[in-house]
Coordinates of C-alpha atoms and ligand atoms in Angstrom, one line a residue:
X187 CA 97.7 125.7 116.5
X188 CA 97.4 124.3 120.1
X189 CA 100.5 123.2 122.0
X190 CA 100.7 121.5 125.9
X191 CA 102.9 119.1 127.4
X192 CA 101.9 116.0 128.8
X193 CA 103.0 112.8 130.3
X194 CA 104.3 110.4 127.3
X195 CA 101.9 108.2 128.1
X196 CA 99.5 110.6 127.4
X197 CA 101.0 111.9 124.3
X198 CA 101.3 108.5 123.2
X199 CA 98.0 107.6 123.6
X200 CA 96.7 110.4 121.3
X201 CA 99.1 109.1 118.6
X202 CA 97.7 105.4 119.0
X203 CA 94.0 106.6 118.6
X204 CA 95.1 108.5 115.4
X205 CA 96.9 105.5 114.3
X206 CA 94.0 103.1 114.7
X207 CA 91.7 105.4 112.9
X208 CA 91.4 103.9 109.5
X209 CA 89.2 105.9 108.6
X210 CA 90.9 109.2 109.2
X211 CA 94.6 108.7 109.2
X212 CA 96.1 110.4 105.8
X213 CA 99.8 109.6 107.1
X214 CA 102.3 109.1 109.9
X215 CA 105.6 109.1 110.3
X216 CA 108.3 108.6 113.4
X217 CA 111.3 109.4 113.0
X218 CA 114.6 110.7 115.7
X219 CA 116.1 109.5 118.6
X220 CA 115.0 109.7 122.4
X221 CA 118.3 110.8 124.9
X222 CA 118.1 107.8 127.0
X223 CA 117.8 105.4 123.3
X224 CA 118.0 104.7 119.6
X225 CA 115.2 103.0 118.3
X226 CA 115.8 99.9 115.8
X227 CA 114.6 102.1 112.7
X228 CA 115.9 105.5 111.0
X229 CA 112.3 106.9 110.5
X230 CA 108.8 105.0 110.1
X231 CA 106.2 106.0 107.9
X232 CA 102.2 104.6 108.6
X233 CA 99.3 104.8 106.6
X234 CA 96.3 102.5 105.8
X235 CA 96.0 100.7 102.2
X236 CA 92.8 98.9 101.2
X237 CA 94.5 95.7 99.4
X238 CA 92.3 92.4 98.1
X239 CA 92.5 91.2 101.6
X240 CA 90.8 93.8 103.0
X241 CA 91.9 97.3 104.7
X242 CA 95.6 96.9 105.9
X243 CA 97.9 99.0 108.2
X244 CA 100.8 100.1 105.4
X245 CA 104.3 100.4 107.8
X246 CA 107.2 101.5 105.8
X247 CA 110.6 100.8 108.3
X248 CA 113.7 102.6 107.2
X249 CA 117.2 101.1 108.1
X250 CA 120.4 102.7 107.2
X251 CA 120.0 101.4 103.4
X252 CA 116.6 100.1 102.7
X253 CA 113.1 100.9 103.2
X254 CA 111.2 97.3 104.4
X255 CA 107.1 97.5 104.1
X256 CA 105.1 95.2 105.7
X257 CA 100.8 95.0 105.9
X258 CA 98.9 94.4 108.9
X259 CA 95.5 93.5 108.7
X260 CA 93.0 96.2 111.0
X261 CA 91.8 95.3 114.3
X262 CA 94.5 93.1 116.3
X263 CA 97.1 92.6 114.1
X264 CA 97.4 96.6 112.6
X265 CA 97.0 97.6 116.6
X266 CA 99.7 95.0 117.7
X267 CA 102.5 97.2 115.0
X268 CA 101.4 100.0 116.7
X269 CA 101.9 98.8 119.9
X270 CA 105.5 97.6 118.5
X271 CA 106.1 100.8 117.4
X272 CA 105.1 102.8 120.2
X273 CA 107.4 101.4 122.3
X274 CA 110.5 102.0 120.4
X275 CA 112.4 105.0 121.9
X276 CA 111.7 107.6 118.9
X277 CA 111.9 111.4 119.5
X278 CA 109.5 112.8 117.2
X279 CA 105.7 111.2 115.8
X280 CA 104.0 113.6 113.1
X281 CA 100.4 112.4 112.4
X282 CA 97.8 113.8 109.5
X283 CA 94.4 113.0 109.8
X284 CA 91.7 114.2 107.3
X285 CA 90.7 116.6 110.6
X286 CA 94.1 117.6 112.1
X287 CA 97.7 117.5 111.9
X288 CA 99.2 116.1 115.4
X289 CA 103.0 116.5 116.0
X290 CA 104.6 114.9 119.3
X291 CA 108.3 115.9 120.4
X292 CA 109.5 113.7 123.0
X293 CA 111.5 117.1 125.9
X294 CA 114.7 116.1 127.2
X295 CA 112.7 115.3 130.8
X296 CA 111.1 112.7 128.7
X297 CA 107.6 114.3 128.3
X298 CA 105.7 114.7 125.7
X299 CA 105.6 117.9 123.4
X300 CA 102.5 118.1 121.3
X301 CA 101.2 121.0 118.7
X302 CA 97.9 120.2 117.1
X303 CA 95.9 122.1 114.2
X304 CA 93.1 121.8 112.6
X305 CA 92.9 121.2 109.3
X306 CA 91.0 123.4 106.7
X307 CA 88.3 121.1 105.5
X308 CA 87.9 120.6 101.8
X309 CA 85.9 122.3 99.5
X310 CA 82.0 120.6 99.5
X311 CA 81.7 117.5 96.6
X312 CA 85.6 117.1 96.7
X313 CA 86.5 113.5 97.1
X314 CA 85.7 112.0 100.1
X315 CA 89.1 109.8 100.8
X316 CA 91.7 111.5 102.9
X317 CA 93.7 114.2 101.1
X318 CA 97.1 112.4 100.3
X319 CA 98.9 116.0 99.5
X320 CA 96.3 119.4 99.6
X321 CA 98.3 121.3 102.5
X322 CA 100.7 119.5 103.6
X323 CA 105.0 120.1 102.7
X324 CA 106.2 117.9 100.3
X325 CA 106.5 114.3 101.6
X326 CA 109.5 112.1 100.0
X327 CA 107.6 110.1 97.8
X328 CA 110.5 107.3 97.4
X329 CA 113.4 107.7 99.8
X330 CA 116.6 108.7 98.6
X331 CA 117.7 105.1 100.2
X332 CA 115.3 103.0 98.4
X333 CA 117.3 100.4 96.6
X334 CA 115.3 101.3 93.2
X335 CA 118.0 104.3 92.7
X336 CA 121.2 102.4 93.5
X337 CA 119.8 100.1 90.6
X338 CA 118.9 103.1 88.8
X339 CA 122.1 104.4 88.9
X340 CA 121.1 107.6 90.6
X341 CA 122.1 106.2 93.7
X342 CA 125.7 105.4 95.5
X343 CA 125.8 101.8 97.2
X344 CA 125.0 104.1 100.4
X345 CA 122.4 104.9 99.1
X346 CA 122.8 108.3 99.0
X347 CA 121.7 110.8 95.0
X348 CA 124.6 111.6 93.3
X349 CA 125.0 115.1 92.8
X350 CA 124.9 114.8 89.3
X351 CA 121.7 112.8 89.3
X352 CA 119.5 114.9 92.1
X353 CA 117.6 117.0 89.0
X354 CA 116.4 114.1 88.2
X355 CA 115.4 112.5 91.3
X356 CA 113.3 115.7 91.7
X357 CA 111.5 115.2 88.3
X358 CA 110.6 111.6 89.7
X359 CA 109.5 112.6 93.3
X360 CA 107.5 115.5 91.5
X361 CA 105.9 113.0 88.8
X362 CA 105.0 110.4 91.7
X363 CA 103.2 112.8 93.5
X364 CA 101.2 113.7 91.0
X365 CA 100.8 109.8 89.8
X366 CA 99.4 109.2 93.3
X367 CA 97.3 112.1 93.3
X368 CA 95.7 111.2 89.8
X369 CA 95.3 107.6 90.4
X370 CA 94.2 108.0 94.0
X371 CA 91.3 111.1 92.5
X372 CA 90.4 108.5 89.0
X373 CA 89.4 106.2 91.8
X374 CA 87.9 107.5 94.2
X375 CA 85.4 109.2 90.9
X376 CA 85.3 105.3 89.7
X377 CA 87.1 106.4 86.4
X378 CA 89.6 104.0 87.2
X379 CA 89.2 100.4 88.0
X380 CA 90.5 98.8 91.2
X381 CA 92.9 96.1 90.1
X382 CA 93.5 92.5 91.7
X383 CA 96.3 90.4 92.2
X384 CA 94.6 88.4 89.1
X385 CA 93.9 91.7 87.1
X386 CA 96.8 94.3 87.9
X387 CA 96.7 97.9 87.1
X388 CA 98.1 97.9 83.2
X389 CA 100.5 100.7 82.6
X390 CA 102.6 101.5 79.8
X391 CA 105.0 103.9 79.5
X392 CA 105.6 104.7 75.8
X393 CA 109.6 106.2 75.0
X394 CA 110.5 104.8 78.9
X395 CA 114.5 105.6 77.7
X396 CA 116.2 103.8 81.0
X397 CA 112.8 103.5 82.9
X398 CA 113.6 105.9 85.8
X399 CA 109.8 106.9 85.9
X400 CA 108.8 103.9 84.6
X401 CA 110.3 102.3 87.7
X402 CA 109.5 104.8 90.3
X403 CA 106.0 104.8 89.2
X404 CA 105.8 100.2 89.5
X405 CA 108.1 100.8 93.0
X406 CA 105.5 103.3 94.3
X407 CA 102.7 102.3 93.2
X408 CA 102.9 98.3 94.8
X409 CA 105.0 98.8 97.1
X410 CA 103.5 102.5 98.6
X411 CA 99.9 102.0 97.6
X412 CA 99.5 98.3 97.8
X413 CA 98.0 98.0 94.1
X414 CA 99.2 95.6 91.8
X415 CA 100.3 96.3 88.6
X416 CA 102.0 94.7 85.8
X417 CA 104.4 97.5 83.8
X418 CA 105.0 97.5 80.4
X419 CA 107.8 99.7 78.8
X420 CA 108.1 100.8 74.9
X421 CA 111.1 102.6 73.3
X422 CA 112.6 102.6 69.4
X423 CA 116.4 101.5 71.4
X424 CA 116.6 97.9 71.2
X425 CA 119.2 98.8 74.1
X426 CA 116.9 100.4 76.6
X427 CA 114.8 97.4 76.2
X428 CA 117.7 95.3 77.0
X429 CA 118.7 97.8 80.0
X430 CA 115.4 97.8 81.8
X431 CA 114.8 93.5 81.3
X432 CA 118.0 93.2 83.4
X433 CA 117.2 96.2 85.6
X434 CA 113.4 94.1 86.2
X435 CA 115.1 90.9 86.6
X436 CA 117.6 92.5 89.1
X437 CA 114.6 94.3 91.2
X438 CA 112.0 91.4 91.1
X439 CA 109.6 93.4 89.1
X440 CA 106.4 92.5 87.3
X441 CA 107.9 94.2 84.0
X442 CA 107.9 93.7 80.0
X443 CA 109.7 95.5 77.9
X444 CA 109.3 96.1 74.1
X445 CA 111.2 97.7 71.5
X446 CA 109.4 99.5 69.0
X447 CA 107.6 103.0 68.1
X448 CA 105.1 104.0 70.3
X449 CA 102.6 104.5 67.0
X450 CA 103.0 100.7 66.5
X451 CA 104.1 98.5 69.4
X452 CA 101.7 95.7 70.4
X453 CA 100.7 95.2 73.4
X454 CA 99.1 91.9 74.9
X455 CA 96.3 93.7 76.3
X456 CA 95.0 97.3 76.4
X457 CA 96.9 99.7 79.2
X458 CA 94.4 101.6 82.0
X459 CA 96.9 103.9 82.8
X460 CA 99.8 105.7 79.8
X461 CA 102.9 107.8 80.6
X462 CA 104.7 109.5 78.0
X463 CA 107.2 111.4 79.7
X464 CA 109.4 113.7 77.2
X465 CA 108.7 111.6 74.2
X466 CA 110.3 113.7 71.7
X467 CA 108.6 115.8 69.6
X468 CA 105.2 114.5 67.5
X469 CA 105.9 110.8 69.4
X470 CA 104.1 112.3 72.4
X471 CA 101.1 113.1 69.7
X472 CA 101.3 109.1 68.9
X473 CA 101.1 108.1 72.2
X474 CA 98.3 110.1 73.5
X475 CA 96.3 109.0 69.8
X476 CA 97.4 105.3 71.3
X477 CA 96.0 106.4 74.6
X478 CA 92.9 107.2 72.9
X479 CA 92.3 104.3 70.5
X480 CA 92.9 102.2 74.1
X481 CA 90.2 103.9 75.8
X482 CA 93.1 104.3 78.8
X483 CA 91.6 105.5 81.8
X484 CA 94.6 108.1 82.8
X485 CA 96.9 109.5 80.6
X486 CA 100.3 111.6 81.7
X487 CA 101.9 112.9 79.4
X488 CA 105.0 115.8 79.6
X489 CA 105.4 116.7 76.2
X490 CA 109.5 117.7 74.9
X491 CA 110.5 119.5 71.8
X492 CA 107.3 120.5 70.0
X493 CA 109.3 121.3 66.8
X494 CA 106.1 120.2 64.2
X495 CA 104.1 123.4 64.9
X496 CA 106.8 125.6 65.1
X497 CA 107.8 124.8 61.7
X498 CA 104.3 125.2 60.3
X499 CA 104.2 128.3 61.8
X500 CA 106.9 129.7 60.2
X501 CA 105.9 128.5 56.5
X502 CA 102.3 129.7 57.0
X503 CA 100.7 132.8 56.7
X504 CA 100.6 134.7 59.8
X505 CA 96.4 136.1 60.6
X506 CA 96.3 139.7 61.7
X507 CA 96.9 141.2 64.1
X508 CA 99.6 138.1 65.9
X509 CA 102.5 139.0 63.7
X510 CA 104.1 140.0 66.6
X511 CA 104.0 137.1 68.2
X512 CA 106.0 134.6 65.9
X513 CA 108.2 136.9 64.0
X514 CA 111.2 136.4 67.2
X515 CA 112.3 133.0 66.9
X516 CA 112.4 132.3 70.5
X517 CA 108.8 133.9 70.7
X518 CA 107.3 131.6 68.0
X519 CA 108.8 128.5 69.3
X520 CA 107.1 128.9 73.3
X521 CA 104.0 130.1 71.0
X522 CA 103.8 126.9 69.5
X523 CA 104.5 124.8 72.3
X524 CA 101.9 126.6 74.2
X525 CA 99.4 126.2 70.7
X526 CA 100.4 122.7 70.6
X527 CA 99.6 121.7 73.7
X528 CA 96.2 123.3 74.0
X529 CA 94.8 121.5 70.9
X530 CA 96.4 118.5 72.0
X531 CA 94.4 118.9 75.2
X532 CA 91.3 120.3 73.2
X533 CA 91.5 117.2 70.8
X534 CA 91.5 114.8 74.3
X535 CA 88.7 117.0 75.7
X536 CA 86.8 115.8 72.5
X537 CA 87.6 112.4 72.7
X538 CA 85.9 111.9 76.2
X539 CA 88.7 113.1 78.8
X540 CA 89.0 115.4 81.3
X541 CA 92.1 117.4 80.9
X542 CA 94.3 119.9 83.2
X543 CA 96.9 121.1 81.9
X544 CA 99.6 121.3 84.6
X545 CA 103.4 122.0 85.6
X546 CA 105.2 118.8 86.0
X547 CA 108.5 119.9 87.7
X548 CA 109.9 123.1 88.8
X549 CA 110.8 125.1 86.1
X550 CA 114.4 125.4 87.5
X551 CA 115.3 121.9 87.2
X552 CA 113.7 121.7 83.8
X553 CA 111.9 123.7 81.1
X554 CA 110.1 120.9 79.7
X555 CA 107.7 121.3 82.6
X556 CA 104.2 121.1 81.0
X557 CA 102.4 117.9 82.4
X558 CA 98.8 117.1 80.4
X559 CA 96.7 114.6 83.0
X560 CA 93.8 113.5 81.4
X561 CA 91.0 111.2 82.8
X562 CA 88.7 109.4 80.6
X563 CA 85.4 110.2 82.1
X564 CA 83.3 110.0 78.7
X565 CA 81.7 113.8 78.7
X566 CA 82.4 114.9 75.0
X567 CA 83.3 118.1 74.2
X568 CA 82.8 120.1 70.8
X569 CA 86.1 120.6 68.1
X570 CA 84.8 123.7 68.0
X571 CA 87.6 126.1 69.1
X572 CA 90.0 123.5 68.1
X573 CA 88.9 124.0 64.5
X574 CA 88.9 127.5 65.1
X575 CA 92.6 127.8 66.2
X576 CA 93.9 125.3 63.1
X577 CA 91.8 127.5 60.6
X578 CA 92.8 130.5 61.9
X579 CA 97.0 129.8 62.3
X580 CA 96.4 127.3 59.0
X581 CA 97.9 124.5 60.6
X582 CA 98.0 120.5 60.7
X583 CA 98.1 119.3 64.0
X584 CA 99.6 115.5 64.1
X585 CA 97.2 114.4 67.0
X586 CA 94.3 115.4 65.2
X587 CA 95.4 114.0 61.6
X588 CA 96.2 111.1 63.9
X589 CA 92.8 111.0 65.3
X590 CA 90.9 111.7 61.8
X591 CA 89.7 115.0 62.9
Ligands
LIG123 C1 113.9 112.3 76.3 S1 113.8 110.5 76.4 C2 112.8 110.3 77.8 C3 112.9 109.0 78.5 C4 112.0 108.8 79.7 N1 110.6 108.8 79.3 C5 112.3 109.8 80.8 O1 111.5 110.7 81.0 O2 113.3 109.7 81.4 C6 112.8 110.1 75.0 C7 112.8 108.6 74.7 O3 111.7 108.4 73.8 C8 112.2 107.5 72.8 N2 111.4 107.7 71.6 C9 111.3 108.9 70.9 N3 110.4 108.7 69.9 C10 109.9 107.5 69.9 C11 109.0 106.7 69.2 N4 108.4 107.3 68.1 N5 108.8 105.5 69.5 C12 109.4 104.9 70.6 N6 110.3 105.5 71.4 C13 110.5 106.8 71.1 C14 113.6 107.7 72.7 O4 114.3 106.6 72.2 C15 114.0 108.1 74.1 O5 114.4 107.0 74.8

């Protein structure tokens, strides 16, 4: 970490070439107040987006209640918003580049404050697009502000979480960062496609309930990212799909909603991308078969009550030596959650995807925490310890009856 002081002009400067690097800047944001001035906007956050159009300059501008984005096209138009920007009074820039992280404090004799440090580079073969969250503190992925939460209902009209709804504010933020990380990595290995305006990003999110992830993940991904996508939503409640049709209509969002099971809901066209976020117990095993039979390129899924295994468990014969293991009822039931999910991921890993298994959320705000991300990449692996496992516990998982293994 290097810090000097310097003119603003000088400060500023080294901001503006960080800016204009389009290569290099991961993000920026601006944010506080200069003593001599406000500037127009509560905080500003920059960062480049390659859209159909070509590579843009992304500004997010944050006003007492909304967050505004608008694109700028590089070369004169990206460097005329910074120039914009620049000149409004704030106290504080922070800039990430894939090389170093710049932060520039505006003293109270109006110079310029600046600490730099170098960035630890990544690992050799690891992808080549700036890191969008290895290192850094956790950026607000969708400001508490944005008007998707008021609509929500997490929000008050100031915009501000309720109390009673921040746990699950922080399972959203959590999930989008991890959507953003996936979609951003799928990419940049070409395991996803990049959509167009004419051919959006297809993603379905099967037992959506009242769409809070199924939301955050449309608002983030267009209006954060730049991609288009078209969002489809499947649940059993005939009222969620009415809920989330007026919650679309009200938000302006490319959106259709179904109501049906997530084994047989039709969709017009197959998804690239499937959530399944706490779909109660085997419906996350329909989905991720559904995922499968689609071919979808990225699957999420955070499974919930895992009550199918458990219950096998306790009817079959236990082998030697585990006894131990399932004869506490609290002990059998993480046993099989943590059985279920690594032959769900096994199964996957058979079918042609990559799989991590992975915590979703902090484990304080919930104990469904278990997120399985898998990536279709098409390298096959064999049932073998997956046929192991049933044999030996002499159990019928629903994924792989599902899947005819
Ligand atoms: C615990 S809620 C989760 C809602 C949402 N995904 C979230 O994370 O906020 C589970 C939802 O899945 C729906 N669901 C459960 N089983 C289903 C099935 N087989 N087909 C369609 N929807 C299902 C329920 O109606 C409920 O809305």
């Amino acid at each position: 970490m290097a810090s000097r002081t310097e003119t603003l002009e000088q400060g500023l400067a080294r901001v503006r070439e960080d800016l204009l690097a389009d290569d290099r800047l991961v993000r920026a944001v601006a944010s506080g107040r200069r003593r001599s001035a406000t500037p127009d906007w509560r905080r500003v956050e920059l960062r480049w987006v390659d859209l159909k159009a070509g590579r843009h300059l992304q500004v997010v501008r944050y006003d007492a209640t909304q967050a505004h984005t608008s694109n700028h096209l590089a070369g004169d138009a990206a460097a005329a918003v910074v120039e914009d920007l620049l000149a409004e009074p704030f106290g504080n820039w922070t800039v990430e580049t894939a090389a170093h992280l710049l932060s520039l404090r505006v003293t109270k004799k109006g110079d310029a404050a600046l600490h730099t440090s170098t960035r630890t580079l990544p690992a050799a073969g690891a992808a080549v697009e700036p890191d969008r969250g290895h290192d850094r503190a956790k950026e607000r992925m969708l400001a508490e502000d944005d008007p998707l939460f008021a609509a929500l209902g997490l929000a008050d009209a100031q915009g501000r979480i309720k109390p009673s709804r921040m746990a699950k504010y922080r399972q959203v933020e959590d999930f989008l960062r991890i959507l953003d990380r996936s979609v951003a990595d799928a990419r940049a290995r070409g395991h996803l496609r990049k959509p167009t305006a004419e051919d959006p990003l297809r993603v379905v999110d099967l037992g959506c309930g009242n769409g809070y992830l199924t939301f955050a993940a449309h608002r983030f991904l267009t209006e954060r990212r730049g991609l288009p996508v078209h969002l489809t939503g499947v649940d059993v409640k005939e009222q969620s799909r009415d809920h989330n049709a007026a919650v679309a209509a009200g938000l302006g969002i490319d959106a259709s909603f179904v109501a049906g099971t997530i084994g047989e809901a039709v969709l017009a066209e197959a998804p690239d991308v499937v959530l399944a976020l706490h779909a109660c117990d085997t419906a996350t095993d329909d989905a991720l078969a559904r995922a499968v039979g689609w071919e979808a390129s990225l699957v999420l899924a955070a499974p919930c009550c895992h009550h199918d295994i458990a219950a096998q468990l306790r009817k079959a014969d236990t082998p030697t030596p585990y006894t131990a293991l399932v004869r506490d009822g609290i002990l059998r039931e993480r046993f099989a959650d943590t059985l279920t999910d690594a032959l769900r991921a096994q199964l996957l890993r058979s079918r042609g995807y990559r799989v991590d298994v992975m915590e979703f959320v902090d484990s304080a705000h919930t104990p469904r925490n278990t997120l399985l991300r898998a990536v279709r990449t098409g390298g096959v692996q064999p049932l073998t310890e997956y046929d192991d496992l049933v044999a030996t516990w002499g159990i019928h998982p629903r994924l792989g009856e599902l899947l005819g293994t």
